[in-house]
Amino acid sequence: MCGIVGYIGHREAYPIIINGLKRLEYRGYDSAGLVLSTEQGFQLAKTRGKVVDLEEKSSDLDKTPNIGIGHTRWATHGVPNDVNSHPHLSNNGRLVLVHNGIIENYESIKKLLTDKGYVFHSDTDTEVLVNFIQLFQEEQNLSLAEAVRVALNEVIGAYAIAVLDNQDPETVVVGRLGSPLAIGIGDNEFFVASDASPFIEFTKDAVYLEDGDMATIRLGEKVDVRTIQNNEPVSLDIQELQLNIEAIEKGGFEHFMLKEIYEQPRSIRDTMRGRLLVDEGIIKMAGIWDHQEKFLNAKRIIIVACGTSYHAGLVAEYMIEDFARIPVEVEYASEFRYRNPIIKKSDVVIAISQSGETADTLAALKLAKEKGAFIFGINNVVGSSIARITDAGAYTHAGPEIGVASTKAFTAQLTILALIALKLGKHNGQLSAAQFNLLTNELERIPDLVQQILENCEGVVDKIAEKYKDNSNAIYLGRGYNYPSALEGALKLKEISYIHAEGYPAAEMKHGPIALLDENMPVIVIATKKGYYEKVVSNIQEIKSRSAKVIAIVNEGDEQVSAMADDVIVIPETAEEFSPILTAIPLQLLSYWIAVKLDKNVDQPRNLAKSVTVE
Ligand code: F6R
């Protein structure tokens, strides 16, 4: 989490940094800061709050300098306040640094520095790091790059950093381990950022720094990339960015989340494009095809993920076991990595992650790789850390997801997982040609059905949201394929409207949660026709007998549940296996509208950040 931006070139750095930070705010938004480098020294502004607050705080700065770095923070060490905000200055005022990540051994380094007379103003690990660099620079008379390199070799943790030195004002030094960092290369100008969005309108050429690498960026020179460990030169791998500016703007929608919900017919179609070839009766996925031995001989598939991506993994368990009859286990990445799991060489481990940077998922994958398993990544962000360490993978092609609550990434993940499950089932003979045909034809219809749902929900879901927005709790129920949908619906509600919500398998109600039911407890029930419909009807009867309100998601033509429920949202019917893609849409919209009506910050919910690069 945290976003960093830097510029060195011939333009004014200030607007590039401010606009860049706004684009990176999804990574953290509890404080922001920037520093501009001038002949006379550093001009620094930082504040608790958002980038708009930083703009206000910067009103007196001279905006003409051409070099600067900035930061938007998601607090790890120290509460969000002005002092803990980045950038942080070294004691001698010579160095200034922004940091995304965590320095785990900062306490011992701080002690060493304190013993040498250094003083600290903030509670951050970052202020420790910048002073640690000062220590090497002074004691060993090192250049900025050398001092950074030596200091980083002593550091344990994760970081992406950018550092300026006022005695070498035309240089920016950056480095990374575990947190992403991209360098944009323009015409005698350079950009630095946590992802490429801050510089997309200036250049299409970017270098994604590899873990363990650092770079010295100097005007008029080629970017000098080296390994942090040994100072060995690394050749520049310049990639052409595929990102376009429209993809990272709101495009007329009030919030990114709403835009991303409405983008789903397109993002699902893009995820299928070139892969689902219904007329030819095939699913083309090089990442699977090139390693089919691994998949088809796998004794077990283990899926590791966090949050919404974990919920996609739960649906995948049902699909892969149904279509391909390969046993699947789904684990929270954070639990998996710390519980001494049994991982065999015959296992395939799939990591699902929108950002491709989630620290726990990345660590779980590294563990699986060490134990010899074949590791496969499903990511949305091209070139992300997970995409780079996996043996093979598949991108979701949902396009940049900026709203902190994941929406289109989830349905794109479900789509790609459906393709994988179908492909495995076809190739290991568990699915007949007729079943495969039927299912692929159905999957191809999904983008149109999603479009239909979006149209049908207009003017319906916002009214339901108005009715229930003041309840402090909610329960989500689903069975089978839609049990993970219930979990996802509850997560969406909690994270953006701060209403306590829990998802359960509908049949589990009577084993405890039913005690919570009374007239103040809305229960959102997924009651699609093919999903154990009769059983769900009985569950709804049990809920109604406890006077709780029922909001039901039903299929077109439904009569029984519709007659019992207080409110209904109607969606078209599809194969049960793909129904979580459809049920996700009204659940996303319900959370969205409740949050809007409660006047919450939909795109930047409190305490959250989009890319969780800390454990
Ligand atoms: C929920 C949400 C989070 C993420 C989780 C994993 O809306 O966004 O729960 O799903 O932090 O993130 P990725 O998929 O980037 O690994």
XYZ file of C-alpha atoms and ligand atoms in Angstrom:
631
model
C 0.000 0.000 0.000
C 1.002 3.655 -0.210
C 1.685 5.213 -3.575
C 4.828 6.971 -4.667
C 5.400 9.325 -7.596
C 8.484 11.139 -8.803
C 9.477 13.341 -11.721
C 12.735 14.625 -13.114
C 12.773 16.454 -16.441
C 11.929 19.735 -18.127
C 8.296 20.145 -16.979
C 7.060 21.489 -13.671
C 7.145 18.544 -11.316
C 4.343 19.781 -9.035
C 1.263 19.104 -11.202
C 2.662 15.763 -12.350
C 3.149 14.699 -8.740
C -0.249 15.963 -7.573
C -2.152 14.353 -10.458
C -0.088 11.202 -10.119
C -0.860 10.969 -6.413
C -4.556 11.371 -7.149
C -4.361 8.390 -9.486
C -2.506 6.380 -6.875
C -4.794 7.317 -4.017
C -6.452 3.916 -4.299
C -3.247 2.594 -2.702
C -3.730 4.590 0.496
C -5.288 7.886 1.367
C -4.785 8.791 4.997
C -2.049 11.355 4.380
C -0.062 12.811 1.516
C 3.084 14.776 0.926
C 5.612 15.948 -1.624
C 8.999 17.565 -1.918
C 10.357 19.699 -4.744
C 14.083 20.022 -5.277
C 15.413 23.536 -5.934
C 18.858 25.122 -6.116
C 18.183 26.512 -2.651
C 17.219 23.163 -1.156
C 14.037 21.204 -0.578
C 10.527 22.619 -0.457
C 8.382 20.186 1.460
C 4.651 19.992 2.156
C 2.817 17.160 3.852
C -0.411 16.656 5.686
C -2.817 14.223 7.176
C -5.716 13.781 4.754
C -6.054 13.367 1.043
C -4.217 14.767 -1.951
C -6.704 17.664 -2.169
C -5.619 18.631 1.351
C -2.010 18.476 0.223
C -2.827 20.857 -2.639
C -4.138 23.342 -0.111
C -1.097 22.875 2.090
C 1.185 23.466 -0.915
C -0.330 26.819 -1.834
C 2.811 28.738 -0.849
C 5.296 26.487 -2.614
C 7.229 27.685 -5.627
C 5.742 25.384 -8.279
C 8.470 25.848 -10.902
C 11.022 23.147 -9.946
C 11.463 20.270 -12.356
C 12.348 17.598 -9.818
C 10.263 16.168 -7.007
C 8.806 13.127 -5.308
C 5.447 12.561 -3.602
C 3.600 10.044 -1.497
C 0.071 9.007 -0.563
C -0.013 6.970 2.619
C -1.765 4.001 4.172
C -0.420 4.083 7.713
C 1.584 1.127 8.999
C 3.902 2.616 11.655
C 2.403 5.580 13.457
C -1.058 7.095 13.225
C -1.966 9.225 10.223
C -0.842 12.751 11.131
C 1.226 15.503 9.559
C 4.498 14.389 11.155
C 4.189 10.734 10.167
C 3.327 11.673 6.576
C 6.017 11.225 3.940
C 8.414 12.510 2.620
C 10.838 12.154 5.528
C 14.016 14.185 5.864
C 17.332 12.941 7.209
C 18.736 14.608 10.334
C 21.239 16.636 8.323
C 18.475 17.814 5.984
C 20.401 16.540 2.991
C 18.274 13.529 2.049
C 14.547 13.134 1.580
C 12.715 9.871 1.016
C 9.289 8.382 0.223
C 8.558 4.737 0.953
C 5.924 2.110 0.258
C 6.314 -0.990 2.423
C 7.533 -1.950 5.868
C 11.034 -2.034 7.315
C 10.742 -4.948 9.719
C 14.055 -4.446 11.528
C 13.536 -0.715 11.991
C 13.601 -0.942 15.795
C 17.180 -2.250 15.900
C 18.316 0.256 13.253
C 16.609 3.052 15.184
C 18.448 2.031 18.343
C 21.767 2.010 16.521
C 21.067 5.476 15.124
C 19.774 6.848 18.429
C 22.959 5.654 20.110
C 24.873 7.681 17.565
C 22.875 10.785 18.405
C 20.227 10.756 15.679
C 16.856 12.145 16.658
C 13.469 11.090 15.345
C 10.372 13.212 14.980
C 7.927 10.644 13.666
C 6.917 7.105 14.618
C 7.697 5.774 11.164
C 10.097 3.152 9.896
C 10.682 5.444 6.905
C 12.366 8.163 8.940
C 14.673 5.454 10.275
C 15.561 4.389 6.740
C 16.414 7.864 5.476
C 18.714 8.413 8.455
C 20.288 5.030 7.970
C 21.203 6.118 4.443
C 22.607 9.364 5.856
C 24.745 7.333 8.256
C 26.428 5.410 5.428
C 26.725 8.470 3.260
C 28.531 10.365 6.025
C 30.553 7.618 7.667
C 31.776 6.052 4.452
C 31.671 9.153 2.254
C 29.444 7.406 -0.297
C 27.486 8.740 -3.248
C 23.698 8.784 -2.855
C 23.276 5.582 -4.893
C 26.015 3.756 -2.992
C 24.673 4.831 0.402
C 21.168 3.712 -0.562
C 22.494 0.380 -1.773
C 24.538 -0.313 1.352
C 21.643 0.660 3.624
C 19.134 -1.479 1.728
C 21.412 -4.470 2.096
C 20.969 -4.187 5.865
C 17.222 -3.793 5.738
C 14.711 -6.588 6.277
C 11.220 -5.988 4.936
C 9.490 -4.706 1.869
C 9.996 -1.429 0.117
C 9.698 0.713 -2.936
C 11.565 3.943 -2.274
C 12.569 7.141 -4.020
C 15.318 9.339 -2.528
C 16.637 12.815 -3.326
C 19.916 14.382 -2.192
C 20.148 18.189 -2.140
C 23.850 18.004 -2.883
C 23.161 16.022 -6.049
C 19.904 17.719 -7.053
C 19.549 16.281 -10.565
C 19.407 12.676 -9.425
C 16.653 10.414 -8.130
C 17.568 7.027 -6.682
C 14.880 4.356 -6.446
C 14.834 0.747 -5.289
C 12.376 -2.034 -4.699
C 11.847 -5.260 -2.854
C 8.332 -6.591 -2.540
C 6.542 -3.346 -3.471
C 6.066 -2.336 -7.088
C 7.897 0.455 -8.897
C 7.696 1.581 -12.509
C 9.972 4.069 -14.270
C 8.506 5.991 -17.212
C 11.076 7.000 -19.802
C 10.274 10.078 -21.853
C 12.318 12.443 -23.970
C 14.993 13.521 -21.483
C 12.495 13.208 -18.668
C 11.743 10.400 -16.249
C 8.816 9.418 -14.090
C 8.732 7.117 -11.123
C 5.534 5.619 -9.726
C 3.987 2.668 -7.946
C 2.157 1.897 -11.171
C 2.223 3.461 -14.613
C -1.004 5.470 -14.285
C 0.673 8.760 -13.178
C 2.648 9.037 -16.400
C 0.457 7.401 -18.995
C -0.234 10.668 -20.870
C 3.496 11.503 -21.083
C 5.139 8.301 -22.251
C 4.316 4.737 -23.260
C 7.811 3.454 -22.431
C 8.234 1.976 -18.991
C 10.637 -0.175 -17.056
C 9.205 -2.254 -14.222
C 11.952 -2.604 -11.674
C 12.519 -6.209 -10.573
C 12.579 -7.186 -6.921
C 16.033 -6.552 -5.493
C 16.952 -3.918 -8.095
C 17.608 -0.218 -7.748
C 18.035 2.548 -10.317
C 19.873 5.842 -10.505
C 17.962 8.284 -12.673
C 19.870 11.307 -13.865
C 18.944 13.915 -16.442
C 20.741 13.453 -19.739
C 21.819 9.896 -18.900
C 20.483 6.393 -19.398
C 18.723 4.937 -16.371
C 21.316 2.913 -14.474
C 19.733 -0.229 -13.033
C 21.730 -2.434 -10.680
C 21.173 -5.253 -8.238
C 20.985 -4.055 -4.657
C 22.891 -7.028 -3.385
C 25.960 -6.951 -5.629
C 25.762 -3.711 -7.589
C 25.722 -5.693 -10.821
C 24.381 -3.809 -13.860
C 20.946 -4.969 -15.070
C 19.946 -4.419 -18.697
C 16.988 -2.089 -19.255
C 13.853 -3.960 -20.236
C 11.689 -1.200 -21.709
C 8.067 -2.249 -22.168
C 5.369 -0.531 -24.156
C 2.423 0.354 -21.920
C -0.979 -0.891 -23.056
C -2.836 1.320 -20.591
C -4.902 4.232 -21.909
C -6.033 7.346 -20.125
C -9.799 6.616 -20.445
C -9.338 3.401 -18.504
C -8.187 5.313 -15.437
C -10.773 8.100 -15.521
C -14.336 8.093 -14.240
C -15.861 8.579 -17.690
C -18.936 10.472 -16.492
C -19.760 8.163 -13.583
C -19.932 9.595 -10.099
C -17.617 6.940 -8.678
C -15.046 4.522 -10.034
C -16.948 1.709 -8.341
C -20.111 2.449 -10.318
C -18.150 2.791 -13.538
C -16.475 -0.532 -12.862
C -19.792 -2.238 -12.078
C -21.176 -0.981 -15.386
C -18.044 -2.028 -17.261
C -18.650 -5.688 -16.496
C -20.297 -6.759 -19.758
C -17.168 -5.456 -21.476
C -14.612 -6.712 -18.952
C -16.107 -10.224 -18.949
C -16.162 -10.218 -22.754
C -12.522 -9.050 -22.831
C -11.575 -11.828 -20.444
C -13.128 -14.401 -22.798
C -11.875 -12.802 -26.010
C -9.533 -15.025 -28.009
C -9.954 -17.781 -25.420
C -13.535 -18.977 -25.649
C -13.943 -20.138 -29.252
C -17.400 -21.656 -29.145
C -17.707 -22.304 -32.881
C -14.486 -24.267 -32.903
C -15.423 -26.049 -29.686
C -12.206 -25.034 -27.935
C -10.880 -22.917 -25.102
C -7.480 -21.461 -25.909
C -5.281 -20.734 -22.932
C -1.571 -21.007 -23.517
C -0.784 -20.938 -19.781
C -2.792 -24.134 -19.310
C -2.101 -25.788 -22.653
C 1.684 -25.435 -22.397
C 1.620 -27.106 -18.981
C -1.307 -29.456 -19.362
C 0.730 -32.385 -18.042
C 1.059 -30.543 -14.743
C -2.658 -29.798 -14.539
C -3.992 -33.091 -15.785
C -1.669 -35.113 -13.570
C -2.199 -32.892 -10.545
C -3.289 -34.874 -7.509
C -4.700 -31.683 -6.085
C -5.135 -28.026 -6.904
C -4.610 -25.564 -4.078
C -5.986 -22.057 -4.527
C -4.524 -19.257 -2.401
C -5.973 -15.759 -2.292
C -7.319 -13.017 -0.010
C -10.609 -11.118 0.280
C -12.725 -11.001 -2.837
C -10.184 -13.069 -4.765
C -10.566 -15.767 -2.109
C -14.311 -15.789 -2.763
C -13.609 -16.298 -6.474
C -11.396 -19.211 -5.418
C -14.280 -20.775 -3.484
C -16.449 -20.710 -6.606
C -13.539 -22.226 -8.558
C -13.430 -25.125 -6.110
C -17.010 -26.009 -7.052
C -16.353 -25.550 -10.772
C -13.076 -27.470 -11.021
C -14.365 -30.332 -8.906
C -17.607 -30.444 -10.916
C -16.122 -30.157 -14.404
C -12.717 -31.820 -14.033
C -13.118 -33.932 -10.861
C -9.716 -32.747 -9.585
C -9.711 -32.199 -5.797
C -9.396 -28.514 -4.913
C -8.528 -26.810 -1.635
C -8.997 -23.088 -1.186
C -7.019 -21.274 1.478
C -6.610 -17.777 2.772
C -3.058 -17.013 1.666
C -2.258 -15.548 5.082
C -3.206 -18.787 6.858
C -1.639 -21.098 4.312
C 1.801 -19.551 4.533
C 2.032 -19.707 8.302
C 0.590 -23.135 9.010
C 3.261 -25.503 7.705
C 1.024 -26.775 4.881
C 1.630 -30.060 3.124
C 2.626 -29.166 -0.428
C 3.716 -31.818 -2.864
C 5.470 -31.646 -6.218
C 2.325 -33.114 -7.756
C 0.264 -30.120 -6.548
C -0.694 -27.169 -8.688
C -1.002 -23.989 -6.661
C -3.112 -21.219 -8.180
C -2.883 -17.700 -6.771
C -5.770 -15.369 -7.538
C -5.054 -11.670 -7.106
C -6.403 -8.590 -8.826
C -3.363 -6.489 -8.020
C -0.805 -9.274 -8.245
C 0.952 -7.539 -5.345
C -0.870 -8.833 -2.246
C 1.936 -9.645 0.190
C 0.290 -12.708 1.738
C -0.611 -14.228 -1.613
C 2.859 -13.567 -2.946
C 4.459 -15.171 0.119
C 2.149 -18.211 -0.095
C 3.199 -18.687 -3.713
C 6.875 -18.396 -2.884
C 6.428 -21.069 -0.238
C 4.660 -23.368 -2.709
C 7.415 -22.772 -5.255
C 10.114 -23.622 -2.717
C 8.340 -26.907 -2.025
C 8.371 -27.739 -5.710
C 4.722 -27.232 -6.648
C 3.788 -25.829 -10.050
C 2.569 -22.281 -9.454
C 0.016 -20.507 -11.625
C -1.193 -16.900 -11.313
C -4.517 -15.292 -12.131
C -3.924 -11.537 -12.051
C -5.373 -8.404 -13.474
C -2.277 -6.210 -13.424
C 0.158 -6.971 -16.210
C 3.746 -7.330 -15.026
C 2.770 -7.534 -11.346
C 4.987 -9.347 -8.844
C 2.806 -12.458 -8.806
C 2.708 -12.563 -12.586
C 6.484 -12.482 -12.593
C 7.215 -15.253 -10.143
C 4.666 -17.812 -11.361
C 5.518 -20.679 -13.711
C 2.551 -19.744 -15.880
C -0.634 -17.753 -15.614
C -3.569 -16.008 -17.185
C -4.463 -12.327 -17.033
C -8.066 -11.369 -16.400
C -8.115 -8.371 -18.787
C -10.673 -6.522 -16.649
C -8.754 -3.270 -17.127
C -7.548 -1.085 -14.249
C -9.743 -1.427 -11.166
C -9.490 1.776 -9.163
C -12.459 1.648 -6.782
C -11.122 0.023 -3.624
C -14.035 -2.430 -3.482
C -13.354 -5.099 -6.054
C -16.164 -5.581 -8.594
C -15.196 -6.163 -12.203
C -12.023 -7.995 -11.153
C -14.192 -10.519 -9.276
C -16.422 -11.348 -12.228
C -13.394 -11.484 -14.541
C -11.748 -13.923 -12.113
C -14.891 -16.084 -12.118
C -14.867 -16.003 -15.908
C -11.271 -17.111 -16.252
C -11.739 -19.784 -13.592
C -14.765 -21.095 -15.496
C -12.638 -21.280 -18.644
C -9.899 -23.158 -16.791
C -12.345 -25.598 -15.199
C -14.040 -26.269 -18.546
C -10.731 -26.721 -20.327
C -9.458 -29.170 -17.716
C -12.741 -31.079 -17.768
C -12.606 -31.331 -21.528
C -8.999 -32.517 -21.667
C -9.179 -35.053 -18.870
C -12.375 -36.483 -20.299
C -14.612 -35.667 -17.350
C -16.842 -33.451 -19.486
C -18.486 -34.944 -22.540
C -18.370 -32.991 -25.796
C -22.092 -32.304 -25.413
C -21.711 -30.952 -21.874
C -18.725 -28.852 -22.916
C -20.709 -27.405 -25.809
C -23.709 -26.623 -23.708
C -21.652 -24.948 -21.008
C -19.429 -22.924 -23.340
C -22.503 -21.682 -25.219
C -23.974 -20.598 -21.911
C -20.761 -18.915 -20.786
C -20.668 -16.919 -24.001
C -24.097 -15.440 -23.171
C -22.963 -14.141 -19.777
C -21.852 -10.623 -20.865
C -25.294 -10.024 -22.438
C -27.025 -11.314 -19.326
C -24.927 -9.004 -17.162
C -25.934 -6.103 -19.396
C -29.565 -7.098 -18.965
C -29.181 -7.186 -15.169
C -27.614 -3.732 -15.124
C -30.577 -2.388 -17.099
C -33.164 -4.222 -14.961
C -31.583 -3.014 -11.733
C -31.886 0.668 -12.671
C -34.379 2.277 -10.326
C -34.881 -0.972 -8.394
C -31.775 -1.568 -6.298
C -31.375 2.063 -5.218
C -34.948 1.973 -3.831
C -34.204 -1.185 -1.882
C -31.010 0.451 -0.607
C -33.033 3.429 0.644
C -35.281 1.075 2.616
C -32.505 -0.813 4.391
C -29.683 1.715 4.618
C -30.249 2.478 8.303
C -30.027 -1.105 9.530
C -26.833 -1.805 11.442
C -26.541 -5.451 10.442
C -27.310 -7.709 7.517
C -27.093 -11.399 6.734
C -26.391 -12.833 3.290
C -27.402 -16.389 2.457
C -26.700 -18.638 -0.499
C -26.202 -22.320 -1.154
C -23.844 -24.270 -3.386
C -22.289 -22.037 -6.009
C -23.889 -19.026 -4.425
C -22.572 -19.584 -0.925
C -19.326 -17.752 -1.904
C -21.564 -15.092 -3.494
C -23.179 -14.553 -0.088
C -19.728 -14.084 1.463
C -18.798 -11.631 -1.267
C -22.072 -9.698 -0.920
C -21.457 -9.305 2.815
C -17.855 -8.202 2.276
C -18.958 -5.562 -0.232
C -21.502 -4.145 2.200
C -19.099 -4.013 5.152
C -16.215 -2.438 3.339
C -17.969 0.511 1.769
C -20.931 1.245 4.045
C -19.430 0.054 7.372
C -22.580 -1.962 8.091
C -21.865 -5.211 9.858
C -22.729 -8.058 7.514
C -22.100 -11.797 7.473
C -22.477 -14.368 4.746
C -23.508 -17.940 5.501
C -24.480 -21.079 3.635
C -28.287 -20.868 3.914
C -28.547 -24.234 5.653
C -26.164 -23.128 8.408
C -28.663 -20.558 9.670
C -30.318 -22.982 12.011
C -26.987 -23.881 13.594
C -26.594 -20.522 15.279
C -27.046 -17.360 13.221
C -30.838 -17.733 13.304
C -30.622 -16.420 16.887
C -29.782 -13.027 15.389
C -33.024 -12.722 13.470
C -35.685 -10.174 14.348
C -37.533 -7.419 12.516
C -34.342 -5.306 12.364
C -32.275 -7.869 10.527
C -32.464 -7.768 6.742
C -31.525 -11.087 5.146
C -30.387 -11.069 1.548
C -31.117 -14.482 0.069
C -29.835 -15.779 -3.247
C -32.651 -17.977 -4.495
C -31.848 -18.799 -8.103
C -33.933 -21.588 -9.632
C -31.262 -24.203 -10.109
C -29.557 -23.701 -6.779
C -31.359 -26.012 -4.337
C -34.396 -23.814 -4.812
C -36.778 -25.838 -2.663
C -34.313 -25.912 0.205
C -33.848 -22.166 0.007
C -37.630 -21.718 0.063
C -37.686 -23.578 3.380
C -34.870 -21.395 4.694
C -36.837 -18.287 3.748
C -39.858 -19.621 5.579
C -37.732 -20.035 8.693
C -36.493 -16.460 8.348
C -39.971 -15.025 7.832
C -41.242 -16.828 10.935
C -38.681 -14.799 12.912
C -40.031 -11.528 11.481
C -36.811 -10.701 9.622
C -37.022 -8.894 6.294
C -36.067 -10.841 3.173
C -34.507 -9.345 0.076
C -34.391 -12.119 -2.493
C -32.442 -12.443 -5.704
C -34.597 -14.597 -7.933
C -34.772 -15.694 -11.534
C -37.223 -14.375 -14.098
C -40.610 -16.063 -13.754
C -40.096 -16.844 -10.070
C -43.338 -16.878 -8.076
C -42.795 -18.783 -4.863
C -39.922 -16.808 -3.335
C -41.182 -13.535 -4.787
C -44.457 -14.021 -2.912
C -42.626 -14.526 0.386
C -39.889 -11.907 0.121
C -40.219 -8.265 1.170
C -38.188 -7.150 -1.836
C -37.018 -8.957 -4.933
C -34.337 -8.378 -7.519
C -34.921 -10.349 -10.691
C -32.048 -11.696 -12.775
C -32.055 -13.965 -15.829
C -31.440 -17.681 -15.483
C -28.169 -19.301 -16.447
C -26.267 -22.496 -15.692
C -25.890 -22.773 -11.919
C -22.104 -22.953 -12.333
C -21.988 -19.461 -13.828
C -24.723 -17.939 -11.692
C -22.252 -16.318 -9.222
C -21.180 -13.997 -12.046
C -24.774 -12.817 -12.366
C -25.708 -12.691 -8.684
C -22.597 -10.582 -7.998
C -24.056 -7.662 -9.962
C -27.125 -6.815 -7.813
C -25.100 -7.472 -4.662
C -22.466 -4.972 -5.798
C -25.162 -2.441 -6.694
C -26.938 -2.875 -3.361
C -23.734 -2.128 -1.423
C -22.935 0.749 -3.731
C -26.311 2.426 -3.284
C -26.414 1.901 0.470
C -22.954 3.504 0.781
C -23.970 6.416 -1.453
C -27.151 6.992 0.529
C -25.158 6.916 3.762
C -22.825 9.470 2.225
C -19.768 7.260 2.570
C -16.636 7.604 0.490
C -17.406 4.771 -1.910
C -14.116 4.688 -3.784
C -11.901 5.214 -0.770
C -13.482 3.492 2.225
C -11.886 4.172 5.594
C -8.889 2.106 6.716
C -8.614 0.255 3.405
C -6.270 0.359 0.448
C -6.437 -1.362 -2.872
C -3.142 -3.117 -2.980
C -2.255 -4.776 0.308
C 1.516 -5.027 0.127
C 1.942 -5.515 3.864
C 1.365 -8.758 5.728
C -12.525 -6.413 -1.500
C -11.145 -6.242 -1.871
C -10.110 -7.001 -1.109
C -9.169 -7.696 -2.107
C -8.020 -8.371 -1.365
C -7.117 -9.132 -2.304
O -13.350 -5.639 -2.289
O -10.833 -5.520 -2.757
O -10.681 -7.923 -0.246
O -9.907 -8.618 -2.842
O -7.276 -7.408 -0.682
O -6.563 -8.290 -3.259
P -5.926 -8.852 -4.574
O -6.995 -9.483 -5.367
O -5.325 -7.658 -5.256
O -4.888 -9.853 -4.158
